[in-house]
Amino acid sequence: MRDQGRLVEWFDEKGYGFIQPTDSEKDRVFLHIKDFARPGPRPVVGCALEYVPLIDGKGRMRAQQVTYLKAAQVKKSTAKVTQKPQAKQHPLNMLSIIYILLLAGLVIFGLLPSLSLLIISLMNVLSYWLYVQDKQAAQQGERRVAENNLHILAFLGGWPAAHLAQQRLRHKTQKQPFRNIYFAMIGLNIALIVLFISPFNPLL
C-alpha cells in the first residue's frame, strides 16, 4: 500500500532524509536516495513524495519505490487531511493522571513508602530521556536503545513518561509487537502496586 508525505529533512551530502506522512498521526519515515523508483532530480525539503512504507532491519519505518507527486495529487491528499475529524484524547492520558494522583494518595496515607514515589519519578525521567535518545538514533542511523530497557522502565512505573514521549516525539506509536508488550508492562506495574497494598502481600 502506497503512502504520501513531504520531505521535512534532507542531508544531501549523506544522501538520506525523512518524510513526514500526510497523516500526521504517523511517524516520520526514513528515506535514502537509492530508494527512489527511478533516477531524477535531487530531493529538496518540502517536496511531495509517494512511497511504499516498510520496517527495515533497524526497526524503523523506511520508504521504498519513492516517486515525486504532481501538484494535482498533492491537493487531493491535502483535502483529505482537512476533512479528517479532530483526533480524540488518548485514553492513556487520563490513565496517567489518575495513576500519578493515586500514587501520591497512597504515599500520603502511608500505604506506599515515600521512597517509592521518588523511584517511580526517576523511572519516568529516565524513560523519557531514553525515548529521546532512541528517536535521535533512529533519525541519524546510529545504534538504538534496546527495547527491553524501555519495557523494564515501563514496568517499574515509567510508563506515563513513555506514553508522553511516544505522543510528542511520534515514536513507536505503531510498531508491533512493541506496543503489545508496552501495554502488558502497564498492566503488570499496576498489578504489582495493587498486590503491594493488598492484604495478600507476602511481605506484610
PDB file of C-alpha atoms in Angstrom:
ATOM      1  CA  MET A   1       0.000   0.000   0.000  1.00  0.00           C
ATOM      2  CA  ARG A   2       1.471   3.341  -1.060  1.00  0.00           C
ATOM      3  CA  ASP A   3       1.511   6.384   1.185  1.00  0.00           C
ATOM      4  CA  GLN A   4       2.134  10.100   0.690  1.00  0.00           C
ATOM      5  CA  GLY A   5       4.052  12.768   2.562  1.00  0.00           C
ATOM      6  CA  ARG A   6       6.527  15.624   2.359  1.00  0.00           C
ATOM      7  CA  LEU A   7      10.283  15.646   2.804  1.00  0.00           C
ATOM      8  CA  VAL A   8      10.910  17.523   6.071  1.00  0.00           C
ATOM      9  CA  GLU A   9      14.637  16.865   6.499  1.00  0.00           C
ATOM     10  CA  TRP A  10      17.349  16.093   3.952  1.00  0.00           C
ATOM     11  CA  PHE A  11      21.128  15.597   4.283  1.00  0.00           C
ATOM     12  CA  ASP A  12      22.263  15.855   0.688  1.00  0.00           C
ATOM     13  CA  GLU A  13      25.927  15.053   1.357  1.00  0.00           C
ATOM     14  CA  LYS A  14      24.886  11.774   3.025  1.00  0.00           C
ATOM     15  CA  GLY A  15      22.025  11.015   0.653  1.00  0.00           C
ATOM     16  CA  TYR A  16      19.248  10.455   3.176  1.00  0.00           C
ATOM     17  CA  GLY A  17      16.434  12.270   4.958  1.00  0.00           C
ATOM     18  CA  PHE A  18      12.982  11.920   6.492  1.00  0.00           C
ATOM     19  CA  ILE A  19       9.412  12.105   5.196  1.00  0.00           C
ATOM     20  CA  GLN A  20       6.501  13.308   7.302  1.00  0.00           C
ATOM     21  CA  PRO A  21       3.432  11.344   6.119  1.00  0.00           C
ATOM     22  CA  THR A  22       0.308  13.271   5.155  1.00  0.00           C
ATOM     23  CA  ASP A  23      -1.404  11.545   8.067  1.00  0.00           C
ATOM     24  CA  SER A  24       0.155  13.481  10.948  1.00  0.00           C
ATOM     25  CA  GLU A  25      -0.562  10.592  13.324  1.00  0.00           C
ATOM     26  CA  LYS A  26       2.118   8.510  11.602  1.00  0.00           C
ATOM     27  CA  ASP A  27       5.815   8.572  12.476  1.00  0.00           C
ATOM     28  CA  ARG A  28       8.398  10.098  10.175  1.00  0.00           C
ATOM     29  CA  VAL A  29       9.787   7.739   7.522  1.00  0.00           C
ATOM     30  CA  PHE A  30      13.464   7.274   6.662  1.00  0.00           C
ATOM     31  CA  LEU A  31      14.403   7.873   3.008  1.00  0.00           C
ATOM     32  CA  HIS A  32      17.645   7.068   1.199  1.00  0.00           C
ATOM     33  CA  ILE A  33      18.477   8.410  -2.244  1.00  0.00           C
ATOM     34  CA  LYS A  34      18.710   4.868  -3.622  1.00  0.00           C
ATOM     35  CA  ASP A  35      15.086   4.204  -2.602  1.00  0.00           C
ATOM     36  CA  PHE A  36      13.684   6.276  -5.487  1.00  0.00           C
ATOM     37  CA  ALA A  37      11.934   4.154  -8.099  1.00  0.00           C
ATOM     38  CA  ARG A  38      13.779   5.900 -10.943  1.00  0.00           C
ATOM     39  CA  PRO A  39      16.554   8.487 -11.319  1.00  0.00           C
ATOM     40  CA  GLY A  40      15.534  12.130 -11.104  1.00  0.00           C
ATOM     41  CA  PRO A  41      16.437  15.486  -9.569  1.00  0.00           C
ATOM     42  CA  ARG A  42      17.927  15.580  -6.095  1.00  0.00           C
ATOM     43  CA  PRO A  43      15.161  15.875  -3.489  1.00  0.00           C
ATOM     44  CA  VAL A  44      14.686  19.140  -1.599  1.00  0.00           C
ATOM     45  CA  VAL A  45      12.932  19.816   1.688  1.00  0.00           C
ATOM     46  CA  GLY A  46       9.216  20.386   1.115  1.00  0.00           C
ATOM     47  CA  CYS A  47       8.811  18.236  -1.983  1.00  0.00           C
ATOM     48  CA  ALA A  48       5.785  15.915  -2.049  1.00  0.00           C
ATOM     49  CA  LEU A  49       6.508  12.204  -2.350  1.00  0.00           C
ATOM     50  CA  GLU A  50       4.679   8.919  -2.719  1.00  0.00           C
ATOM     51  CA  TYR A  51       6.228   5.724  -1.401  1.00  0.00           C
ATOM     52  CA  VAL A  52       5.760   2.223  -0.033  1.00  0.00           C
ATOM     53  CA  PRO A  53       6.415   2.179   3.750  1.00  0.00           C
ATOM     54  CA  LEU A  54       8.103  -0.810   5.354  1.00  0.00           C
ATOM     55  CA  ILE A  55      10.055  -1.641   8.510  1.00  0.00           C
ATOM     56  CA  ASP A  56      13.769  -2.170   7.852  1.00  0.00           C
ATOM     57  CA  GLY A  57      16.308  -4.251   9.750  1.00  0.00           C
ATOM     58  CA  LYS A  58      16.863  -1.440  12.270  1.00  0.00           C
ATOM     59  CA  GLY A  59      13.191  -1.375  13.258  1.00  0.00           C
ATOM     60  CA  ARG A  60      12.448   1.998  11.639  1.00  0.00           C
ATOM     61  CA  MET A  61       9.915   2.922   9.002  1.00  0.00           C
ATOM     62  CA  ARG A  62      11.609   3.250   5.616  1.00  0.00           C
ATOM     63  CA  ALA A  63      10.330   4.441   2.248  1.00  0.00           C
ATOM     64  CA  GLN A  64      10.713   2.252  -0.838  1.00  0.00           C
ATOM     65  CA  GLN A  65       9.789   2.766  -4.525  1.00  0.00           C
ATOM     66  CA  VAL A  66       9.666   6.534  -3.945  1.00  0.00           C
ATOM     67  CA  THR A  67       8.266   8.837  -6.635  1.00  0.00           C
ATOM     68  CA  TYR A  68       7.586  12.576  -6.828  1.00  0.00           C
ATOM     69  CA  LEU A  69       3.957  13.682  -6.584  1.00  0.00           C
ATOM     70  CA  LYS A  70       2.310  16.018  -9.058  1.00  0.00           C
ATOM     71  CA  ALA A  71       0.588  19.170  -7.807  1.00  0.00           C
ATOM     72  CA  ALA A  72      -2.900  17.806  -8.504  1.00  0.00           C
ATOM     73  CA  GLN A  73      -2.183  14.704  -6.446  1.00  0.00           C
ATOM     74  CA  VAL A  74      -0.888  16.753  -3.524  1.00  0.00           C
ATOM     75  CA  LYS A  75      -4.012  18.925  -3.422  1.00  0.00           C
ATOM     76  CA  LYS A  76      -6.178  15.839  -3.411  1.00  0.00           C
ATOM     77  CA  SER A  77      -4.360  14.323  -0.452  1.00  0.00           C
ATOM     78  CA  THR A  78      -4.357  17.644   1.418  1.00  0.00           C
ATOM     79  CA  ALA A  79      -8.146  17.880   1.047  1.00  0.00           C
ATOM     80  CA  LYS A  80      -8.477  14.513   2.706  1.00  0.00           C
ATOM     81  CA  VAL A  81      -6.440  15.714   5.662  1.00  0.00           C
ATOM     82  CA  THR A  82      -8.531  18.861   6.188  1.00  0.00           C
ATOM     83  CA  GLN A  83     -11.685  16.741   6.257  1.00  0.00           C
ATOM     84  CA  LYS A  84     -10.206  14.413   8.843  1.00  0.00           C
ATOM     85  CA  PRO A  85     -12.110  14.624  12.148  1.00  0.00           C
ATOM     86  CA  GLN A  86     -10.309  16.035  15.160  1.00  0.00           C
ATOM     87  CA  ALA A  87      -8.244  13.414  16.963  1.00  0.00           C
ATOM     88  CA  LYS A  88      -9.735  12.148  20.208  1.00  0.00           C
ATOM     89  CA  GLN A  89      -7.886  12.334  23.502  1.00  0.00           C
ATOM     90  CA  HIS A  90      -5.819   9.209  24.067  1.00  0.00           C
ATOM     91  CA  PRO A  91      -7.181   7.064  26.940  1.00  0.00           C
ATOM     92  CA  LEU A  92      -3.684   6.733  28.410  1.00  0.00           C
ATOM     93  CA  ASN A  93      -3.584  10.497  29.023  1.00  0.00           C
ATOM     94  CA  MET A  94      -6.312  10.221  31.652  1.00  0.00           C
ATOM     95  CA  LEU A  95      -4.964   6.926  32.996  1.00  0.00           C
ATOM     96  CA  SER A  96      -1.543   8.519  33.504  1.00  0.00           C
ATOM     97  CA  ILE A  97      -3.047  11.382  35.522  1.00  0.00           C
ATOM     98  CA  ILE A  98      -5.124   9.002  37.650  1.00  0.00           C
ATOM     99  CA  TYR A  99      -2.068   6.782  38.199  1.00  0.00           C
ATOM    100  CA  ILE A 100       0.085   9.671  39.435  1.00  0.00           C
ATOM    101  CA  LEU A 101      -2.655  11.025  41.717  1.00  0.00           C
ATOM    102  CA  LEU A 102      -3.298   7.583  43.191  1.00  0.00           C
ATOM    103  CA  LEU A 103       0.397   7.050  43.867  1.00  0.00           C
ATOM    104  CA  ALA A 104       0.576  10.389  45.654  1.00  0.00           C
ATOM    105  CA  GLY A 105      -2.528   9.478  47.678  1.00  0.00           C
ATOM    106  CA  LEU A 106      -1.138   6.068  48.644  1.00  0.00           C
ATOM    107  CA  VAL A 107       2.063   7.709  49.863  1.00  0.00           C
ATOM    108  CA  ILE A 108       0.159  10.374  51.822  1.00  0.00           C
ATOM    109  CA  PHE A 109      -1.941   7.722  53.591  1.00  0.00           C
ATOM    110  CA  GLY A 110       1.100   5.582  54.319  1.00  0.00           C
ATOM    111  CA  LEU A 111       0.126   2.666  52.078  1.00  0.00           C
ATOM    112  CA  LEU A 112       3.270   3.111  49.990  1.00  0.00           C
ATOM    113  CA  PRO A 113       6.685   4.209  51.254  1.00  0.00           C
ATOM    114  CA  SER A 114       7.623   7.754  50.226  1.00  0.00           C
ATOM    115  CA  LEU A 115      10.767   6.381  48.606  1.00  0.00           C
ATOM    116  CA  SER A 116       8.641   4.531  46.050  1.00  0.00           C
ATOM    117  CA  LEU A 117       7.289   7.835  44.689  1.00  0.00           C
ATOM    118  CA  LEU A 118      10.842   9.122  44.253  1.00  0.00           C
ATOM    119  CA  ILE A 119      11.921   5.926  42.476  1.00  0.00           C
ATOM    120  CA  ILE A 120       8.934   5.990  40.117  1.00  0.00           C
ATOM    121  CA  SER A 121       9.630   9.667  39.356  1.00  0.00           C
ATOM    122  CA  LEU A 122      13.212   8.791  38.447  1.00  0.00           C
ATOM    123  CA  MET A 123      11.959   5.937  36.247  1.00  0.00           C
ATOM    124  CA  ASN A 124       9.773   8.398  34.358  1.00  0.00           C
ATOM    125  CA  VAL A 125      12.588  10.901  33.838  1.00  0.00           C
ATOM    126  CA  LEU A 126      14.913   8.161  32.629  1.00  0.00           C
ATOM    127  CA  SER A 127      12.207   6.666  30.411  1.00  0.00           C
ATOM    128  CA  TYR A 128      11.526   9.956  28.619  1.00  0.00           C
ATOM    129  CA  TRP A 129      15.243  10.601  28.176  1.00  0.00           C
ATOM    130  CA  LEU A 130      15.821   7.168  26.613  1.00  0.00           C
ATOM    131  CA  TYR A 131      12.943   7.693  24.170  1.00  0.00           C
ATOM    132  CA  VAL A 132      14.551  10.961  23.090  1.00  0.00           C
ATOM    133  CA  GLN A 133      17.898   9.198  22.621  1.00  0.00           C
ATOM    134  CA  ASP A 134      16.277   6.374  20.652  1.00  0.00           C
ATOM    135  CA  LYS A 135      14.416   8.825  18.411  1.00  0.00           C
ATOM    136  CA  GLN A 136      17.641  10.695  17.633  1.00  0.00           C
ATOM    137  CA  ALA A 137      19.472   7.440  16.992  1.00  0.00           C
ATOM    138  CA  ALA A 138      16.738   6.323  14.571  1.00  0.00           C
ATOM    139  CA  GLN A 139      16.963   9.602  12.666  1.00  0.00           C
ATOM    140  CA  GLN A 140      20.751   9.510  12.423  1.00  0.00           C
ATOM    141  CA  GLY A 141      21.078   5.782  11.698  1.00  0.00           C
ATOM    142  CA  GLU A 142      23.020   5.141  14.905  1.00  0.00           C
ATOM    143  CA  ARG A 143      22.795   2.353  17.480  1.00  0.00           C
ATOM    144  CA  ARG A 144      19.302   2.200  19.009  1.00  0.00           C
ATOM    145  CA  VAL A 145      18.239   1.907  22.648  1.00  0.00           C
ATOM    146  CA  ALA A 146      17.346  -1.708  23.468  1.00  0.00           C
ATOM    147  CA  GLU A 147      13.573  -2.143  23.562  1.00  0.00           C
ATOM    148  CA  ASN A 148      13.903  -4.386  26.626  1.00  0.00           C
ATOM    149  CA  ASN A 149      15.296  -1.418  28.568  1.00  0.00           C
ATOM    150  CA  LEU A 150      12.265   0.678  27.619  1.00  0.00           C
ATOM    151  CA  HIS A 151       9.930  -2.123  28.704  1.00  0.00           C
ATOM    152  CA  ILE A 152      11.731  -2.584  32.046  1.00  0.00           C
ATOM    153  CA  LEU A 153      11.363   1.116  32.823  1.00  0.00           C
ATOM    154  CA  ALA A 154       7.670   0.954  31.905  1.00  0.00           C
ATOM    155  CA  PHE A 155       7.220  -1.996  34.288  1.00  0.00           C
ATOM    156  CA  LEU A 156       8.980  -0.062  37.072  1.00  0.00           C
ATOM    157  CA  GLY A 157       6.493   2.790  36.745  1.00  0.00           C
ATOM    158  CA  GLY A 158       7.970   4.851  33.931  1.00  0.00           C
ATOM    159  CA  TRP A 159       5.134   4.146  31.500  1.00  0.00           C
ATOM    160  CA  PRO A 160       3.389   7.584  31.830  1.00  0.00           C
ATOM    161  CA  ALA A 161       6.541   9.371  30.615  1.00  0.00           C
ATOM    162  CA  ALA A 162       6.975   6.701  27.936  1.00  0.00           C
ATOM    163  CA  HIS A 163       3.467   7.445  26.677  1.00  0.00           C
ATOM    164  CA  LEU A 164       4.174  11.188  26.722  1.00  0.00           C
ATOM    165  CA  ALA A 165       7.381  10.642  24.733  1.00  0.00           C
ATOM    166  CA  GLN A 166       5.626   8.405  22.211  1.00  0.00           C
ATOM    167  CA  GLN A 167       2.991  11.048  21.540  1.00  0.00           C
ATOM    168  CA  ARG A 168       5.253  14.116  21.483  1.00  0.00           C
ATOM    169  CA  LEU A 169       8.067  12.514  19.511  1.00  0.00           C
ATOM    170  CA  ARG A 170       5.741  10.381  17.353  1.00  0.00           C
ATOM    171  CA  HIS A 171       7.969   7.448  18.151  1.00  0.00           C
ATOM    172  CA  LYS A 172       6.984   3.770  18.459  1.00  0.00           C
ATOM    173  CA  THR A 173       3.295   4.662  18.235  1.00  0.00           C
ATOM    174  CA  GLN A 174       2.549   1.986  15.623  1.00  0.00           C
ATOM    175  CA  LYS A 175       5.317  -0.586  15.917  1.00  0.00           C
ATOM    176  CA  GLN A 176       4.234  -4.124  16.781  1.00  0.00           C
ATOM    177  CA  PRO A 177       4.818  -6.168  18.903  1.00  0.00           C
ATOM    178  CA  PHE A 178       6.431  -3.314  20.886  1.00  0.00           C
ATOM    179  CA  ARG A 179       3.036  -1.756  21.601  1.00  0.00           C
ATOM    180  CA  ASN A 180       1.547  -5.005  22.903  1.00  0.00           C
ATOM    181  CA  ILE A 181       4.470  -5.552  25.287  1.00  0.00           C
ATOM    182  CA  TYR A 182       4.296  -1.920  26.417  1.00  0.00           C
ATOM    183  CA  PHE A 183       0.610  -2.273  27.350  1.00  0.00           C
ATOM    184  CA  ALA A 184       1.405  -5.533  29.140  1.00  0.00           C
ATOM    185  CA  MET A 185       4.054  -3.719  31.217  1.00  0.00           C
ATOM    186  CA  ILE A 186       1.454  -1.120  32.236  1.00  0.00           C
ATOM    187  CA  GLY A 187      -0.861  -3.883  33.436  1.00  0.00           C
ATOM    188  CA  LEU A 188       1.929  -5.637  35.337  1.00  0.00           C
ATOM    189  CA  ASN A 189       3.040  -2.424  37.016  1.00  0.00           C
ATOM    190  CA  ILE A 190      -0.477  -1.613  38.201  1.00  0.00           C
ATOM    191  CA  ALA A 191      -0.974  -5.219  39.340  1.00  0.00           C
ATOM    192  CA  LEU A 192       2.291  -5.047  41.309  1.00  0.00           C
ATOM    193  CA  ILE A 193       1.159  -1.913  43.142  1.00  0.00           C
ATOM    194  CA  VAL A 194      -2.255  -3.436  43.901  1.00  0.00           C
ATOM    195  CA  LEU A 195      -0.547  -6.539  45.294  1.00  0.00           C
ATOM    196  CA  PHE A 196       1.782  -4.416  47.410  1.00  0.00           C
ATOM    197  CA  ILE A 197      -1.060  -2.584  49.167  1.00  0.00           C
ATOM    198  CA  SER A 198      -3.382  -5.602  49.422  1.00  0.00           C
ATOM    199  CA  PRO A 199      -3.732  -7.885  52.476  1.00  0.00           C
ATOM    200  CA  PHE A 200      -2.258 -10.688  50.347  1.00  0.00           C
ATOM    201  CA  ASN A 201       1.138  -9.004  50.154  1.00  0.00           C
ATOM    202  CA  PRO A 202       3.596 -11.761  51.164  1.00  0.00           C
ATOM    203  CA  LEU A 203       5.901  -9.102  52.665  1.00  0.00           C
ATOM    204  CA  LEU A 204       3.290  -7.968  55.223  1.00  0.00           C
TER     205      LEU A 204
END
